Amino acid sequence: MSQTSILENLPAGAQAVKKGPQGLQVPEQPAVGFIEGDGTGPDIWRATRLILDAAVAKVYGGRRKIHWVELLAGEKAFDQTGEYLPAATVRDIKDLMVAIKGPLTTPVGGGFRSINVALRQVLDLYACIRPVRWLKGVPSPVKMPELVDMVVFRENTEDLYAGIEWAAGTPEAEKVLQFLAGLGAEIEPRSAIGVKPMSERKSKRLIRMAVQYALERKKASVTLVHKGNIMKYTEGAFRDWGYELAREEFAGLTCSEEDKQSGKLVIKDRIADNMFQQALLRPADYQVLATPNLNGDYLSDALAAQVGGLGMAPGANIGDQAAIFEATHGSAPKYAGQDKVNPGSLVLSGAMLLEHLGWKEAAGLVPQALSRAIQAGEVTYDLARQIMGATQVSCSAFAQRVVEAM
Ligand code: NAD
């Protein structure tokens, strides 16, 4: 691994993003890391870069510019360094603080479950953020997709996802069963066992990020989504810690659903199964959702389907030391190198990145242009087969249409 920090080797004119007392300090020409990704990653990254650079140039006319710095991960990293996730990449992301990545194929027998999960863990990217908003022109299975405008903050490090589990019949599972029997738990012999840890610190830091986000953007409400009626001490505690945090840290700025006060952010909660119904029946009542890991996983994908599916859904994994913006779909290896797939998910994640930098005007232009290009009817294969009368074009040609629509 190279010992030189990326910060000593930035492209000419580029400066690093830094953390200041009031949040990120973003220079006019920041260096931002990119991992192009495996499979269709290079195609959608090329399209995304073209669109993001065009939006920034259009809005700021040369005053602002992103210097993209390539970081290696996945198959390209393995070919060049013998490792799927080189330590230098992790260090460079920490130094640059902001990065974007295409999808990475999970290596078979690569030593860890997934490079994506490994990145989240080593960088402690504790919030998985998914904005869910319908773009005019995108085919949707519901009647009024325009009513959906929600942002899901999903806890990314705890819950049943922590991977603490033992297979049925193993000595470890038997040992845990014996221990639990001593505590009075009646469990079927030879059961498999999984553990669901949820802590006050990690729940609160996720909910804090959601509340801050909602306050900064003057959203009407934050909803704590949980299954606390059944899992009282884990999911129920998530809800209780959320209300406690609002009382202790945001007292003058928030209020309850029962005692709504004008100008204040409403903190409310919904049981997870009800939330799935609410999302379909009363979507306009929900703005920011804070959820534990597992329920948030299901809810994010269900909401994405409501506005056009994962192919168009953006996402980011954010912690205190770094933020990675990424496509929410996989590497679709069967279309690799065919310049065929829809770049929409990575493009919209790129728009989130611009917003994270505080470049709101450019961030707003990207979804607008994407929507206009889709409405004009020259789209990638996945959209072409759902939109009557549409013409199928390549990934790169679609990107060109988006730029022309700015
Ligand atoms: P996938 O998302 O790659 O593909 C699922 C289906 O969606 C396929 O039919 C594919 O052709 C289609 N599709 C995906 N992206 C598309 C796009 N942009 N435009 C149009 N159609 C698109 O899921 P998979 O096949 O289960 O996984 C492939 C690889 O990706 C696996 O190795 C998996 O581990 C990995 N993966 C990575 C991430 C990530 O990097 N965050 C997420 C999911 C899966």
CSV table of C-alpha atoms and ligand atoms in Angstrom, one decimal, residues 40 44 101-107 116 120 311 326-335 340-345 380-382, ligand 1:
chain,number,residue,atom,x,y,z
A,40,THR,CA,-22.2,-2.3,-16.0
A,44,ILE,CA,-23.2,4.0,-15.8
A,101,LYS,CA,-19.4,4.3,-6.4
A,102,GLY,CA,-20.9,2.1,-9.1
A,103,PRO,CA,-22.1,-1.4,-8.1
A,104,LEU,CA,-19.6,-4.0,-7.1
A,105,THR,CA,-20.0,-7.7,-7.8
A,106,THR,CA,-19.7,-9.8,-4.7
A,107,PRO,CA,-16.7,-12.0,-5.2
A,116,ASN,CA,-20.3,-3.0,-0.2
A,120,ARG,CA,-19.9,0.4,5.3
A,311,GLY,CA,-33.2,1.1,-11.5
A,326,GLU,CA,-24.0,4.7,-4.8
A,327,ALA,CA,-26.4,3.0,-7.3
A,328,THR,CA,-28.9,0.9,-5.3
A,329,HIS,CA,-28.9,-1.9,-7.9
A,330,GLY,CA,-26.2,-4.5,-8.6
A,331,SER,CA,-23.6,-4.8,-11.3
A,332,ALA,CA,-26.0,-6.5,-13.8
A,333,PRO,CA,-23.0,-8.5,-15.2
A,334,LYS,CA,-25.0,-9.9,-18.2
A,335,TYR,CA,-25.1,-6.4,-19.7
A,340,LYS,CA,-27.2,-0.6,-22.4
A,341,VAL,CA,-28.5,-0.2,-18.9
A,342,ASN,CA,-30.2,2.8,-17.2
A,343,PRO,CA,-27.8,5.1,-15.4
A,344,GLY,CA,-30.6,6.8,-13.5
A,345,SER,CA,-29.9,5.4,-10.1
A,380,THR,CA,-32.8,2.9,-22.1
A,381,TYR,CA,-34.3,-0.6,-22.6
A,382,ASP,CA,-35.8,-1.0,-19.2
B,1,NAD,P1,-28.7,-6.6,-10.2
B,1,NAD,O1,-29.2,-5.4,-9.6
B,1,NAD,O2,-27.3,-6.5,-10.8
B,1,NAD,O3,-29.7,-7.1,-11.3
B,1,NAD,C1,-31.0,-7.4,-11.1
B,1,NAD,C2,-31.8,-7.2,-12.4
B,1,NAD,O4,-31.9,-5.8,-12.6
B,1,NAD,C3,-31.2,-7.8,-13.6
B,1,NAD,O5,-32.2,-8.2,-14.5
B,1,NAD,C4,-30.5,-6.6,-14.2
B,1,NAD,O6,-30.2,-6.8,-15.6
B,1,NAD,C5,-31.4,-5.4,-13.9
B,1,NAD,N1,-30.7,-4.2,-13.7
B,1,NAD,C6,-29.8,-3.8,-12.7
B,1,NAD,N2,-29.4,-2.6,-12.9
B,1,NAD,C7,-30.0,-2.1,-14.0
B,1,NAD,C8,-29.9,-0.8,-14.6
B,1,NAD,N3,-29.1,0.2,-14.2
B,1,NAD,N4,-30.7,-0.6,-15.7
B,1,NAD,C9,-31.5,-1.6,-16.2
B,1,NAD,N5,-31.6,-2.8,-15.6
B,1,NAD,C10,-30.8,-3.1,-14.5
B,1,NAD,O7,-28.7,-7.7,-9.1
B,1,NAD,P2,-28.0,-9.2,-9.1
B,1,NAD,O8,-28.1,-9.8,-10.5
B,1,NAD,O9,-28.7,-9.9,-8.0
B,1,NAD,O10,-26.6,-8.9,-8.6
B,1,NAD,C11,-25.4,-8.8,-9.5
B,1,NAD,C12,-24.2,-8.6,-8.7
B,1,NAD,O11,-24.3,-7.3,-8.1
B,1,NAD,C13,-24.0,-9.6,-7.5
B,1,NAD,O12,-22.6,-9.9,-7.4
B,1,NAD,C14,-24.4,-8.7,-6.3
B,1,NAD,O13,-23.8,-9.2,-5.2
B,1,NAD,C15,-24.0,-7.4,-6.7
B,1,NAD,N6,-24.8,-6.3,-6.0
B,1,NAD,C16,-24.1,-5.2,-5.7
B,1,NAD,C17,-24.8,-4.1,-5.1
B,1,NAD,C18,-24.0,-2.9,-4.8
B,1,NAD,O14,-22.9,-2.7,-5.3
B,1,NAD,N7,-24.5,-2.0,-3.9
B,1,NAD,C19,-26.2,-4.2,-4.8
B,1,NAD,C20,-26.8,-5.4,-5.2
B,1,NAD,C21,-26.1,-6.4,-5.8
